[in-house]
Amino acid sequence: MKQEKINKLLHAMSLDEKIGQLIQLSGEFFSTADISIGPSQKLGISQKMVNLCGSALNVVGAKNVHKIQDEQMKRQPHHIPMLFMSDVIYGFKTIYPIPLGLGCAWNPELVKKAFNSAADEASAAGNQVAFAPMVDVVHDARWGRVLESPGEDPYLNSVYAKSMVEGLQQDLKSKKGQAACVKHFAAYGAIESGREYNSVDMSLSNLFQNYLPPYKAGVNAHAKMIMTSLTTLNGVPSTADKWLLDDLLRKSWNFKGIVISDYASIYELIKHGFAADTTDAALKAINAGVDIDMKSPCYATGLKQLLTDGKLDENKVDQAVLRILKLKNELGLFEDPYYGASEAREKGNILTTDKRLLARKLASQSIVMLKNDHQALPLKKNTKIALIGPYANNRNLIGMWAIHGNPQDTVTILDGIKENTNYVKVAKGTDLCRNKKLLHNLGFLSNESIDKMVSDDKTESKNNQEAIRIASKADTIVLTLGEETYEAGEAGAKTNLELASNQIELLDKLSKLGKKIILILINGRPLVLTNIKDKVDAIIEAWFPGTEGGHAIADILFGKTNPSGRLTMSFPYSSAQEPLYYNHLSTGRPENNSQHVGRFVSKYIDSPAAALYPFGYGLSYGNVLYKNLELSTSHFKCNQVEKISIDVINESDMDREETIQLYIHQYVAKIVQPVKRLVQFQKIFIPAHKRIHVEFQLKPQELAYYDNQGKMCLEGGKYSVYLGMNGGQLLKKDFILLI
Ligand code: GLC
């Protein structure tokens, strides 16, 4: 439809119709299932406003969407089609690894393909907007939603924001894409003490330097939508923060798309103590720039009165409606309200061989080998394996936010191993979790299901004994431990990052057998492995690896794939170290470089201050050497580029994918700078026994930082360049930037 027809439509719409376009409701309002994840509350919205609702939340399925779209358009005086929006966060039916795992692949191109593939499945099922990518920078593993983020680094998250938005939106025109909705704006990942929905408070230099870049990268990649965070930022709820949503997002970043509130976050302005009632909340949110009210009564019950009382400029509403009509028009919904969705396409499009192969490849690249002593891995074909643990033969490998995925489609770890050896004996060994209180607190499990999940003591002891029995007869123990699906993800904040005590007890018993133990972790956040790492020979961090998890894990175990994953979030020695991140400040008394000795330096007396496994860390099979770090000049001018090069040598018999990470450090700055920060990386393929010469081009603007006015600053002086494979083992050279 031409723009002038859109303008004409807007002027023909009644106030109620306009307000209807700003409301988003979930399935139960359209007599279908409500599969949303969030607090349920009676909204008190009139049927008249439900009939005018402009978008649906988490309603999918070609048949369902056709039916509901037809019904809703009939009710609309101008038959305006609804937008269907859903949480397609790391896959639709083919589920990829959780984004914290995807981040560890350091492969934005492959992740872009995965998001494009997810868009293909979701669009066939009638969805048009994906509430993804979530690109919140995360520093605190106690927060359950670290699962959804690519990690702790603003640059890497920015690279992924771009690739994920582009992947989702690449085929929008051919009705095989998804409009991307970047979330959660802003800095949700900095919630205090890792407690869910807690407040966020920081300096502007920290906000601009470490938290805003990924959202900006999503906007620059032309994301169609931004979702506000449920939290406050410096005392103001993001969902009503005019500075954030209007001054910064729209005026400074020139964002022309739609701003949608998070689930009920407009209503929650009252709970925050920012709005007096639903009408006040509606006024503050619409004036701040929120276009769509997701699942709250505020716009539906408050906007009309504000308009008729002259307290709200109708132009505000018109601008919001126009942005929504514009997206509907861009997607061609006025011509094809179903966006090409059909049952036939849906059936033929999901879980195809190609999609599974992509999921398998990406899952194997997301896996991080944290330990591999005495070359415990890779396993030889037909190794006699005792496969033990609650994840040995368990299809729940897709994580908490794969709401459209089906665990029945998952390849289990047993499935994967059976394809590589004809001797594998299986025993659960112990429950995933035996803490009924914790399981109850997950909020999703009925008492009956909890009773089924927690064996009685006699059964638990029998399970332990069976595990020990089969282990004693095998060459190698593959022990699969981790988190229950709902321990991580939204509302999954917890204070103890160790494995469940019953899992550790089983590991202890098995470790006394003197057999090789390979530990496979299925989890959604960094865990504390300090007390168990020395009891096993190898540790494979597999995250929630997705639909093809079993194949990917077996590919790594048996050496079909050389593990290339590198951590994008720090693993602590202790939960009490959180928040923990690599790009921290030096302090005036740095532990390893202070004029003070002994006690009076920045450290703990009961734990190392560093990470057990740092950002950027991961092992591969075989040995690699980094040599000859060279800079094109030791004094580089502002109008130049600093050429940096290094030789990387694969000394092993196995080909490998190597991620070379480039960090910088600024010695002296008006706002002190981190000990190092990532500015570039390259993931390259190095054949066995080959040497690759790798070059980077560092531009002066990559050295700039933000001050407390949110302004970029570039200062001359001494810098270091660090280059290498692991957050820890880096070569270093210094240069002077001449301003
Ligand atoms: C949730 C989440 C958000 C999600 C939305 C819709 O509360 O915060 O990430 O997209 O509601 O399900």
mmCIF file with all atom_site columns, C-alpha atoms in Angstrom, residues 309-498:
data_model
loop_
_atom_site.group_PDB
_atom_site.id
_atom_site.type_symbol
_atom_site.label_atom_id
_atom_site.label_alt_id
_atom_site.label_comp_id
_atom_site.label_asym_id
_atom_site.label_entity_id
_atom_site.label_seq_id
_atom_site.pdbx_PDB_ins_code
_atom_site.Cartn_x
_atom_site.Cartn_y
_atom_site.Cartn_z
_atom_site.occupancy
_atom_site.B_iso_or_equiv
_atom_site.pdbx_formal_charge
_atom_site.auth_seq_id
_atom_site.auth_comp_id
_atom_site.auth_asym_id
_atom_site.auth_atom_id
_atom_site.pdbx_PDB_model_num
ATOM 1   C CA . ASP A 1 309 ? -9.237 15.533  28.574 1.00 0.00 ? 309 ASP A CA 1
ATOM 2   C CA . GLY A 1 310 ? -6.590 17.222  26.426 1.00 0.00 ? 310 GLY A CA 1
ATOM 3   C CA . LYS A 1 311 ? -3.789 15.807  28.607 1.00 0.00 ? 311 LYS A CA 1
ATOM 4   C CA . LEU A 1 312 ? -2.220 13.955  25.700 1.00 0.00 ? 312 LEU A CA 1
ATOM 5   C CA . ASP A 1 313 ? -1.419 15.304  22.242 1.00 0.00 ? 313 ASP A CA 1
ATOM 6   C CA . GLU A 1 314 ? -3.171 13.058  19.693 1.00 0.00 ? 314 GLU A CA 1
ATOM 7   C CA . ASN A 1 315 ? -0.169 13.486  17.448 1.00 0.00 ? 315 ASN A CA 1
ATOM 8   C CA . LYS A 1 316 ? 1.799  11.273  19.859 1.00 0.00 ? 316 LYS A CA 1
ATOM 9   C CA . VAL A 1 317 ? -0.722 8.507   19.265 1.00 0.00 ? 317 VAL A CA 1
ATOM 10  C CA . ASP A 1 318 ? -0.787 9.169   15.516 1.00 0.00 ? 318 ASP A CA 1
ATOM 11  C CA . GLN A 1 319 ? 3.010  8.880   15.268 1.00 0.00 ? 319 GLN A CA 1
ATOM 12  C CA . ALA A 1 320 ? 2.925  5.549   17.125 1.00 0.00 ? 320 ALA A CA 1
ATOM 13  C CA . VAL A 1 321 ? 0.086  4.239   14.947 1.00 0.00 ? 321 VAL A CA 1
ATOM 14  C CA . LEU A 1 322 ? 1.898  5.335   11.790 1.00 0.00 ? 322 LEU A CA 1
ATOM 15  C CA . ARG A 1 323 ? 5.037  3.424   12.791 1.00 0.00 ? 323 ARG A CA 1
ATOM 16  C CA . ILE A 1 324 ? 2.960  0.294   13.361 1.00 0.00 ? 324 ILE A CA 1
ATOM 17  C CA . LEU A 1 325 ? 1.015  0.660   10.085 1.00 0.00 ? 325 LEU A CA 1
ATOM 18  C CA . LYS A 1 326 ? 4.313  1.271   8.315  1.00 0.00 ? 326 LYS A CA 1
ATOM 19  C CA . LEU A 1 327 ? 5.744  -2.062  9.512  1.00 0.00 ? 327 LEU A CA 1
ATOM 20  C CA . LYS A 1 328 ? 2.533  -3.898  8.599  1.00 0.00 ? 328 LYS A CA 1
ATOM 21  C CA . ASN A 1 329 ? 2.769  -2.317  5.182  1.00 0.00 ? 329 ASN A CA 1
ATOM 22  C CA . GLU A 1 330 ? 6.453  -3.160  4.799  1.00 0.00 ? 330 GLU A CA 1
ATOM 23  C CA . LEU A 1 331 ? 5.609  -6.797  5.525  1.00 0.00 ? 331 LEU A CA 1
ATOM 24  C CA . GLY A 1 332 ? 2.857  -6.641  2.901  1.00 0.00 ? 332 GLY A CA 1
ATOM 25  C CA . LEU A 1 333 ? 0.162  -7.582  5.412  1.00 0.00 ? 333 LEU A CA 1
ATOM 26  C CA . PHE A 1 334 ? -2.452 -5.358  3.771  1.00 0.00 ? 334 PHE A CA 1
ATOM 27  C CA . GLU A 1 335 ? -2.081 -7.487  0.665  1.00 0.00 ? 335 GLU A CA 1
ATOM 28  C CA . ASP A 1 336 ? -1.290 -10.813 2.385  1.00 0.00 ? 336 ASP A CA 1
ATOM 29  C CA . PRO A 1 337 ? -2.353 -10.754 6.058  1.00 0.00 ? 337 PRO A CA 1
ATOM 30  C CA . TYR A 1 338 ? -0.770 -14.168 6.630  1.00 0.00 ? 338 TYR A CA 1
ATOM 31  C CA . TYR A 1 339 ? 2.704  -13.149 5.455  1.00 0.00 ? 339 TYR A CA 1
ATOM 32  C CA . GLY A 1 340 ? 2.905  -16.242 3.277  1.00 0.00 ? 340 GLY A CA 1
ATOM 33  C CA . ALA A 1 341 ? 2.228  -18.662 6.128  1.00 0.00 ? 341 ALA A CA 1
ATOM 34  C CA . SER A 1 342 ? 0.617  -21.935 5.146  1.00 0.00 ? 342 SER A CA 1
ATOM 35  C CA . GLU A 1 343 ? 0.306  -25.335 6.744  1.00 0.00 ? 343 GLU A CA 1
ATOM 36  C CA . ALA A 1 344 ? 2.026  -26.932 3.776  1.00 0.00 ? 344 ALA A CA 1
ATOM 37  C CA . ARG A 1 345 ? 4.993  -24.573 3.942  1.00 0.00 ? 345 ARG A CA 1
ATOM 38  C CA . GLU A 1 346 ? 5.106  -24.901 7.713  1.00 0.00 ? 346 GLU A CA 1
ATOM 39  C CA . LYS A 1 347 ? 5.216  -28.713 7.505  1.00 0.00 ? 347 LYS A CA 1
ATOM 40  C CA . GLY A 1 348 ? 7.832  -28.853 4.789  1.00 0.00 ? 348 GLY A CA 1
ATOM 41  C CA . ASN A 1 349 ? 9.988  -26.177 6.333  1.00 0.00 ? 349 ASN A CA 1
ATOM 42  C CA . ILE A 1 350 ? 10.812 -27.262 9.822  1.00 0.00 ? 350 ILE A CA 1
ATOM 43  C CA . LEU A 1 351 ? 13.580 -29.537 11.115 1.00 0.00 ? 351 LEU A CA 1
ATOM 44  C CA . THR A 1 352 ? 14.807 -30.199 7.593  1.00 0.00 ? 352 THR A CA 1
ATOM 45  C CA . THR A 1 353 ? 18.098 -32.040 7.097  1.00 0.00 ? 353 THR A CA 1
ATOM 46  C CA . ASP A 1 354 ? 19.851 -28.799 6.167  1.00 0.00 ? 354 ASP A CA 1
ATOM 47  C CA . LYS A 1 355 ? 18.517 -27.040 9.237  1.00 0.00 ? 355 LYS A CA 1
ATOM 48  C CA . ARG A 1 356 ? 19.603 -29.910 11.459 1.00 0.00 ? 356 ARG A CA 1
ATOM 49  C CA . LEU A 1 357 ? 23.080 -29.958 9.901  1.00 0.00 ? 357 LEU A CA 1
ATOM 50  C CA . LEU A 1 358 ? 23.411 -26.226 10.526 1.00 0.00 ? 358 LEU A CA 1
ATOM 51  C CA . ALA A 1 359 ? 22.295 -26.714 14.141 1.00 0.00 ? 359 ALA A CA 1
ATOM 52  C CA . ARG A 1 360 ? 24.794 -29.544 14.571 1.00 0.00 ? 360 ARG A CA 1
ATOM 53  C CA . LYS A 1 361 ? 27.657 -27.506 13.136 1.00 0.00 ? 361 LYS A CA 1
ATOM 54  C CA . LEU A 1 362 ? 26.836 -24.447 15.212 1.00 0.00 ? 362 LEU A CA 1
ATOM 55  C CA . ALA A 1 363 ? 26.356 -26.510 18.373 1.00 0.00 ? 363 ALA A CA 1
ATOM 56  C CA . SER A 1 364 ? 29.770 -28.128 17.938 1.00 0.00 ? 364 SER A CA 1
ATOM 57  C CA . GLN A 1 365 ? 31.329 -24.676 17.470 1.00 0.00 ? 365 GLN A CA 1
ATOM 58  C CA . SER A 1 366 ? 29.556 -23.409 20.588 1.00 0.00 ? 366 SER A CA 1
ATOM 59  C CA . ILE A 1 367 ? 31.003 -26.148 22.780 1.00 0.00 ? 367 ILE A CA 1
ATOM 60  C CA . VAL A 1 368 ? 33.985 -25.057 24.900 1.00 0.00 ? 368 VAL A CA 1
ATOM 61  C CA . MET A 1 369 ? 36.566 -27.584 26.062 1.00 0.00 ? 369 MET A CA 1
ATOM 62  C CA . LEU A 1 370 ? 37.637 -26.283 29.463 1.00 0.00 ? 370 LEU A CA 1
ATOM 63  C CA . LYS A 1 371 ? 40.008 -29.105 30.385 1.00 0.00 ? 371 LYS A CA 1
ATOM 64  C CA . ASN A 1 372 ? 41.674 -32.003 28.609 1.00 0.00 ? 372 ASN A CA 1
ATOM 65  C CA . ASP A 1 373 ? 44.452 -33.507 30.708 1.00 0.00 ? 373 ASP A CA 1
ATOM 66  C CA . HIS A 1 374 ? 46.674 -36.262 29.349 1.00 0.00 ? 374 HIS A CA 1
ATOM 67  C CA . GLN A 1 375 ? 44.802 -36.018 26.043 1.00 0.00 ? 375 GLN A CA 1
ATOM 68  C CA . ALA A 1 376 ? 41.814 -37.739 27.562 1.00 0.00 ? 376 ALA A CA 1
ATOM 69  C CA . LEU A 1 377 ? 39.978 -36.548 24.464 1.00 0.00 ? 377 LEU A CA 1
ATOM 70  C CA . PRO A 1 378 ? 39.315 -37.283 21.662 1.00 0.00 ? 378 PRO A CA 1
ATOM 71  C CA . LEU A 1 379 ? 38.019 -40.785 22.357 1.00 0.00 ? 379 LEU A CA 1
ATOM 72  C CA . LYS A 1 380 ? 38.894 -43.602 20.039 1.00 0.00 ? 380 LYS A CA 1
ATOM 73  C CA . LYS A 1 381 ? 36.110 -45.240 18.073 1.00 0.00 ? 381 LYS A CA 1
ATOM 74  C CA . ASN A 1 382 ? 34.529 -48.126 19.961 1.00 0.00 ? 382 ASN A CA 1
ATOM 75  C CA . THR A 1 383 ? 35.855 -47.006 23.322 1.00 0.00 ? 383 THR A CA 1
ATOM 76  C CA . LYS A 1 384 ? 33.977 -48.898 26.063 1.00 0.00 ? 384 LYS A CA 1
ATOM 77  C CA . ILE A 1 385 ? 31.890 -46.115 27.580 1.00 0.00 ? 385 ILE A CA 1
ATOM 78  C CA . ALA A 1 386 ? 29.825 -45.833 30.731 1.00 0.00 ? 386 ALA A CA 1
ATOM 79  C CA . LEU A 1 387 ? 27.489 -42.958 29.960 1.00 0.00 ? 387 LEU A CA 1
ATOM 80  C CA . ILE A 1 388 ? 26.254 -41.672 33.282 1.00 0.00 ? 388 ILE A CA 1
ATOM 81  C CA . GLY A 1 389 ? 24.188 -38.810 34.660 1.00 0.00 ? 389 GLY A CA 1
ATOM 82  C CA . PRO A 1 390 ? 20.771 -37.183 34.399 1.00 0.00 ? 390 PRO A CA 1
ATOM 83  C CA . TYR A 1 391 ? 21.581 -35.833 30.926 1.00 0.00 ? 391 TYR A CA 1
ATOM 84  C CA . ALA A 1 392 ? 22.888 -39.143 29.530 1.00 0.00 ? 392 ALA A CA 1
ATOM 85  C CA . ASN A 1 393 ? 19.651 -40.025 27.810 1.00 0.00 ? 393 ASN A CA 1
ATOM 86  C CA . ASN A 1 394 ? 17.635 -36.845 28.223 1.00 0.00 ? 394 ASN A CA 1
ATOM 87  C CA . ARG A 1 395 ? 15.957 -34.879 25.441 1.00 0.00 ? 395 ARG A CA 1
ATOM 88  C CA . ASN A 1 396 ? 15.691 -31.662 27.466 1.00 0.00 ? 396 ASN A CA 1
ATOM 89  C CA . LEU A 1 397 ? 18.690 -30.038 25.833 1.00 0.00 ? 397 LEU A CA 1
ATOM 90  C CA . ILE A 1 398 ? 16.961 -26.969 24.405 1.00 0.00 ? 398 ILE A CA 1
ATOM 91  C CA . GLY A 1 399 ? 16.841 -24.564 27.350 1.00 0.00 ? 399 GLY A CA 1
ATOM 92  C CA . MET A 1 400 ? 14.116 -22.471 28.912 1.00 0.00 ? 400 MET A CA 1
ATOM 93  C CA . TRP A 1 401 ? 13.438 -19.959 26.123 1.00 0.00 ? 401 TRP A CA 1
ATOM 94  C CA . ALA A 1 402 ? 12.941 -22.430 23.260 1.00 0.00 ? 402 ALA A CA 1
ATOM 95  C CA . ILE A 1 403 ? 9.192  -22.060 23.768 1.00 0.00 ? 403 ILE A CA 1
ATOM 96  C CA . HIS A 1 404 ? 8.276  -23.354 20.289 1.00 0.00 ? 404 HIS A CA 1
ATOM 97  C CA . GLY A 1 405 ? 10.810 -26.178 20.280 1.00 0.00 ? 405 GLY A CA 1
ATOM 98  C CA . ASN A 1 406 ? 9.943  -29.777 21.118 1.00 0.00 ? 406 ASN A CA 1
ATOM 99  C CA . PRO A 1 407 ? 12.412 -31.831 23.177 1.00 0.00 ? 407 PRO A CA 1
ATOM 100 C CA . GLN A 1 408 ? 11.103 -34.919 21.343 1.00 0.00 ? 408 GLN A CA 1
ATOM 101 C CA . ASP A 1 409 ? 12.986 -33.643 18.277 1.00 0.00 ? 409 ASP A CA 1
ATOM 102 C CA . THR A 1 410 ? 16.277 -33.593 20.177 1.00 0.00 ? 410 THR A CA 1
ATOM 103 C CA . VAL A 1 411 ? 19.208 -35.899 19.538 1.00 0.00 ? 411 VAL A CA 1
ATOM 104 C CA . THR A 1 412 ? 20.325 -37.114 22.969 1.00 0.00 ? 412 THR A CA 1
ATOM 105 C CA . ILE A 1 413 ? 23.910 -37.561 24.088 1.00 0.00 ? 413 ILE A CA 1
ATOM 106 C CA . LEU A 1 414 ? 23.280 -41.330 24.058 1.00 0.00 ? 414 LEU A CA 1
ATOM 107 C CA . ASP A 1 415 ? 22.015 -41.120 20.470 1.00 0.00 ? 415 ASP A CA 1
ATOM 108 C CA . GLY A 1 416 ? 25.197 -39.294 19.493 1.00 0.00 ? 416 GLY A CA 1
ATOM 109 C CA . ILE A 1 417 ? 27.567 -41.650 21.290 1.00 0.00 ? 417 ILE A CA 1
ATOM 110 C CA . LYS A 1 418 ? 25.869 -44.793 19.989 1.00 0.00 ? 418 LYS A CA 1
ATOM 111 C CA . GLU A 1 419 ? 26.790 -43.694 16.464 1.00 0.00 ? 419 GLU A CA 1
ATOM 112 C CA . ASN A 1 420 ? 30.469 -43.835 17.464 1.00 0.00 ? 420 ASN A CA 1
ATOM 113 C CA . THR A 1 421 ? 30.855 -46.924 19.599 1.00 0.00 ? 421 THR A CA 1
ATOM 114 C CA . ASN A 1 422 ? 29.139 -50.243 19.932 1.00 0.00 ? 422 ASN A CA 1
ATOM 115 C CA . TYR A 1 423 ? 29.863 -50.392 23.672 1.00 0.00 ? 423 TYR A CA 1
ATOM 116 C CA . VAL A 1 424 ? 27.968 -47.860 25.718 1.00 0.00 ? 424 VAL A CA 1
ATOM 117 C CA . LYS A 1 425 ? 26.195 -48.679 28.965 1.00 0.00 ? 425 LYS A CA 1
ATOM 118 C CA . VAL A 1 426 ? 23.890 -46.040 30.422 1.00 0.00 ? 426 VAL A CA 1
ATOM 119 C CA . ALA A 1 427 ? 22.911 -45.155 33.974 1.00 0.00 ? 427 ALA A CA 1
ATOM 120 C CA . LYS A 1 428 ? 21.205 -42.011 35.255 1.00 0.00 ? 428 LYS A CA 1
ATOM 121 C CA . GLY A 1 429 ? 23.227 -42.277 38.461 1.00 0.00 ? 429 GLY A CA 1
ATOM 122 C CA . THR A 1 430 ? 21.372 -39.494 40.188 1.00 0.00 ? 430 THR A CA 1
ATOM 123 C CA . ASP A 1 431 ? 18.536 -37.006 39.736 1.00 0.00 ? 431 ASP A CA 1
ATOM 124 C CA . LEU A 1 432 ? 19.124 -33.699 38.026 1.00 0.00 ? 432 LEU A CA 1
ATOM 125 C CA . CYS A 1 433 ? 18.072 -31.956 41.220 1.00 0.00 ? 433 CYS A CA 1
ATOM 126 C CA . ARG A 1 434 ? 16.953 -33.382 44.576 1.00 0.00 ? 434 ARG A CA 1
ATOM 127 C CA . ASN A 1 435 ? 16.166 -30.068 46.215 1.00 0.00 ? 435 ASN A CA 1
ATOM 128 C CA . LYS A 1 436 ? 12.355 -29.995 46.251 1.00 0.00 ? 436 LYS A CA 1
ATOM 129 C CA . LYS A 1 437 ? 12.283 -26.432 47.566 1.00 0.00 ? 437 LYS A CA 1
ATOM 130 C CA . LEU A 1 438 ? 14.432 -25.191 44.719 1.00 0.00 ? 438 LEU A CA 1
ATOM 131 C CA . LEU A 1 439 ? 12.361 -27.115 42.179 1.00 0.00 ? 439 LEU A CA 1
ATOM 132 C CA . HIS A 1 440 ? 9.201  -25.611 43.672 1.00 0.00 ? 440 HIS A CA 1
ATOM 133 C CA . ASN A 1 441 ? 10.762 -22.139 43.453 1.00 0.00 ? 441 ASN A CA 1
ATOM 134 C CA . LEU A 1 442 ? 11.323 -22.605 39.713 1.00 0.00 ? 442 LEU A CA 1
ATOM 135 C CA . GLY A 1 443 ? 7.629  -21.765 39.478 1.00 0.00 ? 443 GLY A CA 1
ATOM 136 C CA . PHE A 1 444 ? 6.825  -24.070 36.587 1.00 0.00 ? 444 PHE A CA 1
ATOM 137 C CA . LEU A 1 445 ? 6.649  -27.502 38.163 1.00 0.00 ? 445 LEU A CA 1
ATOM 138 C CA . SER A 1 446 ? 3.645  -29.025 39.912 1.00 0.00 ? 446 SER A CA 1
ATOM 139 C CA . ASN A 1 447 ? 4.146  -30.894 43.160 1.00 0.00 ? 447 ASN A CA 1
ATOM 140 C CA . GLU A 1 448 ? 3.300  -34.120 41.327 1.00 0.00 ? 448 GLU A CA 1
ATOM 141 C CA . SER A 1 449 ? 6.001  -33.551 38.733 1.00 0.00 ? 449 SER A CA 1
ATOM 142 C CA . ILE A 1 450 ? 8.485  -32.577 41.436 1.00 0.00 ? 450 ILE A CA 1
ATOM 143 C CA . ASP A 1 451 ? 7.705  -35.812 43.293 1.00 0.00 ? 451 ASP A CA 1
ATOM 144 C CA . LYS A 1 452 ? 8.384  -37.721 40.081 1.00 0.00 ? 452 LYS A CA 1
ATOM 145 C CA . MET A 1 453 ? 11.645 -35.831 39.508 1.00 0.00 ? 453 MET A CA 1
ATOM 146 C CA . VAL A 1 454 ? 13.046 -36.527 42.975 1.00 0.00 ? 454 VAL A CA 1
ATOM 147 C CA . SER A 1 455 ? 13.594 -40.230 43.641 1.00 0.00 ? 455 SER A CA 1
ATOM 148 C CA . ASP A 1 456 ? 13.211 -41.596 47.126 1.00 0.00 ? 456 ASP A CA 1
ATOM 149 C CA . ASP A 1 457 ? 16.478 -42.238 48.965 1.00 0.00 ? 457 ASP A CA 1
ATOM 150 C CA . LYS A 1 458 ? 16.420 -45.972 48.246 1.00 0.00 ? 458 LYS A CA 1
ATOM 151 C CA . THR A 1 459 ? 16.080 -45.382 44.518 1.00 0.00 ? 459 THR A CA 1
ATOM 152 C CA . GLU A 1 460 ? 18.754 -42.678 44.593 1.00 0.00 ? 460 GLU A CA 1
ATOM 153 C CA . SER A 1 461 ? 21.149 -45.077 46.283 1.00 0.00 ? 461 SER A CA 1
ATOM 154 C CA . LYS A 1 462 ? 20.298 -47.807 43.738 1.00 0.00 ? 462 LYS A CA 1
ATOM 155 C CA . ASN A 1 463 ? 20.906 -45.325 40.909 1.00 0.00 ? 463 ASN A CA 1
ATOM 156 C CA . ASN A 1 464 ? 24.295 -44.469 42.394 1.00 0.00 ? 464 ASN A CA 1
ATOM 157 C CA . GLN A 1 465 ? 25.237 -48.125 42.689 1.00 0.00 ? 465 GLN A CA 1
ATOM 158 C CA . GLU A 1 466 ? 24.153 -48.940 39.147 1.00 0.00 ? 466 GLU A CA 1
ATOM 159 C CA . ALA A 1 467 ? 26.300 -46.087 37.872 1.00 0.00 ? 467 ALA A CA 1
ATOM 160 C CA . ILE A 1 468 ? 29.307 -47.345 39.800 1.00 0.00 ? 468 ILE A CA 1
ATOM 161 C CA . ARG A 1 469 ? 28.671 -50.876 38.580 1.00 0.00 ? 469 ARG A CA 1
ATOM 162 C CA . ILE A 1 470 ? 28.696 -50.002 34.892 1.00 0.00 ? 470 ILE A CA 1
ATOM 163 C CA . ALA A 1 471 ? 31.542 -47.542 35.353 1.00 0.00 ? 471 ALA A CA 1
ATOM 164 C CA . SER A 1 472 ? 33.786 -50.174 36.860 1.00 0.00 ? 472 SER A CA 1
ATOM 165 C CA . LYS A 1 473 ? 33.356 -52.284 33.704 1.00 0.00 ? 473 LYS A CA 1
ATOM 166 C CA . ALA A 1 474 ? 34.056 -49.524 31.193 1.00 0.00 ? 474 ALA A CA 1
ATOM 167 C CA . ASP A 1 475 ? 37.257 -47.847 29.929 1.00 0.00 ? 475 ASP A CA 1
ATOM 168 C CA . THR A 1 476 ? 35.878 -44.340 30.108 1.00 0.00 ? 476 THR A CA 1
ATOM 169 C CA . ILE A 1 477 ? 33.150 -42.609 32.085 1.00 0.00 ? 477 ILE A CA 1
ATOM 170 C CA . VAL A 1 478 ? 31.255 -39.899 30.251 1.00 0.00 ? 478 VAL A CA 1
ATOM 171 C CA . LEU A 1 479 ? 29.463 -38.049 33.047 1.00 0.00 ? 479 LEU A CA 1
ATOM 172 C CA . THR A 1 480 ? 26.646 -35.700 32.043 1.00 0.00 ? 480 THR A CA 1
ATOM 173 C CA . LEU A 1 481 ? 25.678 -33.161 34.698 1.00 0.00 ? 481 LEU A CA 1
ATOM 174 C CA . GLY A 1 482 ? 24.221 -29.665 34.783 1.00 0.00 ? 482 GLY A CA 1
ATOM 175 C CA . GLU A 1 483 ? 21.225 -27.466 35.503 1.00 0.00 ? 483 GLU A CA 1
ATOM 176 C CA . GLU A 1 484 ? 17.529 -28.230 35.307 1.00 0.00 ? 484 GLU A CA 1
ATOM 177 C CA . THR A 1 485 ? 16.075 -26.344 32.345 1.00 0.00 ? 485 THR A CA 1
ATOM 178 C CA . TYR A 1 486 ? 14.192 -23.848 34.489 1.00 0.00 ? 486 TYR A CA 1
ATOM 179 C CA . GLU A 1 487 ? 17.130 -23.105 36.797 1.00 0.00 ? 487 GLU A CA 1
ATOM 180 C CA . ALA A 1 488 ? 18.386 -20.762 34.076 1.00 0.00 ? 488 ALA A CA 1
ATOM 181 C CA . GLY A 1 489 ? 16.559 -18.266 31.896 1.00 0.00 ? 489 GLY A CA 1
ATOM 182 C CA . GLU A 1 490 ? 14.059 -15.596 32.941 1.00 0.00 ? 490 GLU A CA 1
ATOM 183 C CA . ALA A 1 491 ? 13.338 -15.506 36.681 1.00 0.00 ? 491 ALA A CA 1
ATOM 184 C CA . GLY A 1 492 ? 16.080 -18.073 37.224 1.00 0.00 ? 492 GLY A CA 1
ATOM 185 C CA . ALA A 1 493 ? 18.414 -15.973 39.376 1.00 0.00 ? 493 ALA A CA 1
ATOM 186 C CA . LYS A 1 494 ? 20.279 -17.987 41.980 1.00 0.00 ? 494 LYS A CA 1
ATOM 187 C CA . THR A 1 495 ? 23.031 -17.352 44.508 1.00 0.00 ? 495 THR A CA 1
ATOM 188 C CA . ASN A 1 496 ? 24.833 -20.706 44.330 1.00 0.00 ? 496 ASN A CA 1
ATOM 189 C CA . LEU A 1 497 ? 26.544 -21.465 41.021 1.00 0.00 ? 497 LEU A CA 1
ATOM 190 C CA . GLU A 1 498 ? 27.804 -24.916 41.982 1.00 0.00 ? 498 GLU A CA 1
#
